C-alpha positions as semicolon CSV with decimal commas, in nm:
position;residue;x (nm);y (nm);z (nm)
1;X;-0,008;-0,010;-0,001
2;X;0,176;0,379;-0,103
3;X;0,217;0,552;0,205
4;X;0,166;0,947;0,215
5;X;0,487;1,053;0,123
6;X;0,503;0,753;-0,151
7;X;0,156;0,945;-0,288
8;X;0,400;1,316;-0,252
9;X;0,643;1,089;-0,445
10;X;0,421;1,025;-0,750
11;X;0,280;1,339;-0,723
12;X;0,606;1,545;-0,777
13;X;0,710;1,321;-1,054
14;X;0,431;1,343;-1,270
15;X;0,421;1,705;-1,229
16;X;0,792;1,765;-1,332
17;X;0,685;1,397;-1,619
18;X;0,898;1,250;-1,472
19;X;0,947;0,817;-1,485
20;X;1,035;0,613;-1,126
21;X;1,387;0,619;-1,273
22;X;1,442;0,982;-1,338
23;X;1,345;1,042;-0,998
24;X;1,514;0,743;-0,851
25;X;1,848;0,898;-1,039
26;X;1,795;1,223;-0,865
27;X;1,795;1,029;-0,531
28;X;2,144;0,791;-0,658
29;X;1,933;0,496;-0,547
30;X;1,798;0,182;-0,761
31;X;1,410;0,209;-0,881
32;X;1,307;-0,073;-0,766
33;X;1,450;0,089;-0,353
34;X;1,255;0,378;-0,514
35;X;0,987;0,172;-0,497
36;X;0,971;0,021;-0,185
37;X;1,015;0,355;-0,044
38;X;0,671;0,437;-0,174
39;X;0,509;0,142;-0,110
40;X;0,587;0,121;0,231
41;X;0,861;-0,169;0,225
42;X;1,149;0,015;0,292
43;X;1,219;0,304;0,513
44;X;1,232;0,656;0,372
45;X;1,608;0,788;0,434
46;X;1,650;1,072;0,670
47;X;1,874;1,269;0,368
48;X;1,505;1,255;0,157
49;X;1,413;1,569;0,239
50;X;1,645;1,798;0,199
51;X;1,770;1,627;-0,138
52;X;1,380;1,673;-0,259
53;X;1,410;2,022;-0,192
54;X;1,740;2,076;-0,369
55;X;1,674;1,811;-0,663
56;X;1,348;1,996;-0,767
57;X;1,366;2,349;-0,544
58;X;1,058;2,286;-0,359
59;X;0,880;2,623;-0,287
60;X;0,818;2,649;0,060
61;X;0,448;2,529;0,058
62;X;0,574;2,206;-0,117
63;X;0,822;2,158;0,164
64;X;0,598;2,160;0,388
65;X;0,401;1,938;0,275
66;X;0,670;1,743;0,188
67;X;0,799;1,710;0,547
68;X;0,427;1,662;0,676
69;X;0,425;1,395;0,459
70;X;0,761;1,217;0,587
71;X;0,666;1,247;0,943
72;X;0,309;1,110;0,886
73;X;0,451;0,796;0,722
74;X;0,746;0,700;0,988
75;X;0,722;0,360;1,164
76;X;0,976;0,465;1,390
77;X;1,135;0,794;1,592
78;X;1,469;0,791;1,704
79;X;1,538;1,028;2,008
80;X;1,965;1,050;2,040
81;X;1,984;1,091;2,453
82;X;2,317;1,102;2,395
83;X;2,487;1,426;2,603
84;X;2,185;1,528;2,704
85;X;1,986;1,539;3,058
86;X;1,860;1,346;3,273
87;X;1,537;1,566;3,263
88;X;1,563;1,580;2,830
89;X;1,638;1,188;2,946
90;X;1,340;1,132;3,150
91;X;1,085;1,338;2,945
92;X;1,131;1,163;2,589
93;X;1,157;0,837;2,784
94;X;0,803;0,926;2,942
95;X;0,642;1,026;2,662
96;X;0,748;0,685;2,466
97;X;0,611;0,514;2,755
98;X;0,293;0,691;2,724
99;X;0,256;0,735;2,390
100;X;0,027;0,479;2,268
101;X;-0,218;0,599;2,592
102;X;-0,261;0,971;2,486
103;X;-0,581;1,116;2,333
104;X;-0,615;1,228;1,959
105;X;-0,656;1,547;2,159
106;X;-0,350;1,498;2,387
107;X;-0,132;1,494;2,169
108;X;-0,305;1,763;1,935
109;X;-0,169;2,005;2,278
110;X;0,135;1,845;2,251
111;X;0,177;1,947;1,888
112;X;0,048;2,268;1,937
113;X;0,280;2,328;2,194
114;X;0,580;2,229;2,027
115;X;0,554;2,425;1,772
116;X;0,452;2,715;1,928
117;X;0,805;2,698;2,116
118;X;0,996;2,665;1,802
119;X;0,815;2,890;1,608
120;X;0,968;3,188;1,924
121;X;1,282;3,029;1,933
122;X;1,312;3,133;1,524
123;X;1,176;3,462;1,616
124;X;1,430;3,549;1,833
């Protein structure tokens, strides 16, 4: 089944009248690997959003959509806790431990809070 990220890639290819092989060449991978990523059989390489942005000179709106598709298609998330304070490690582990018990409303609140903090950090 095609992932949200895979659909984004397909739409991007069609927009540029490219074949799967053309995009695979831009990403320096085989067409088979690209197809497996689109269908969710392989994980999305973390460098792809940046590579796609450069290769296709995406607009701000398209970059936002790409990043959202990337985030929504991930099967796992890794947080590197090396060199983090005990407080930060505790928060990350507590979130991971309780993640499946959170309601959609609670997750939305956490997400909005994170983006508000990030936005404030970029305005300084």
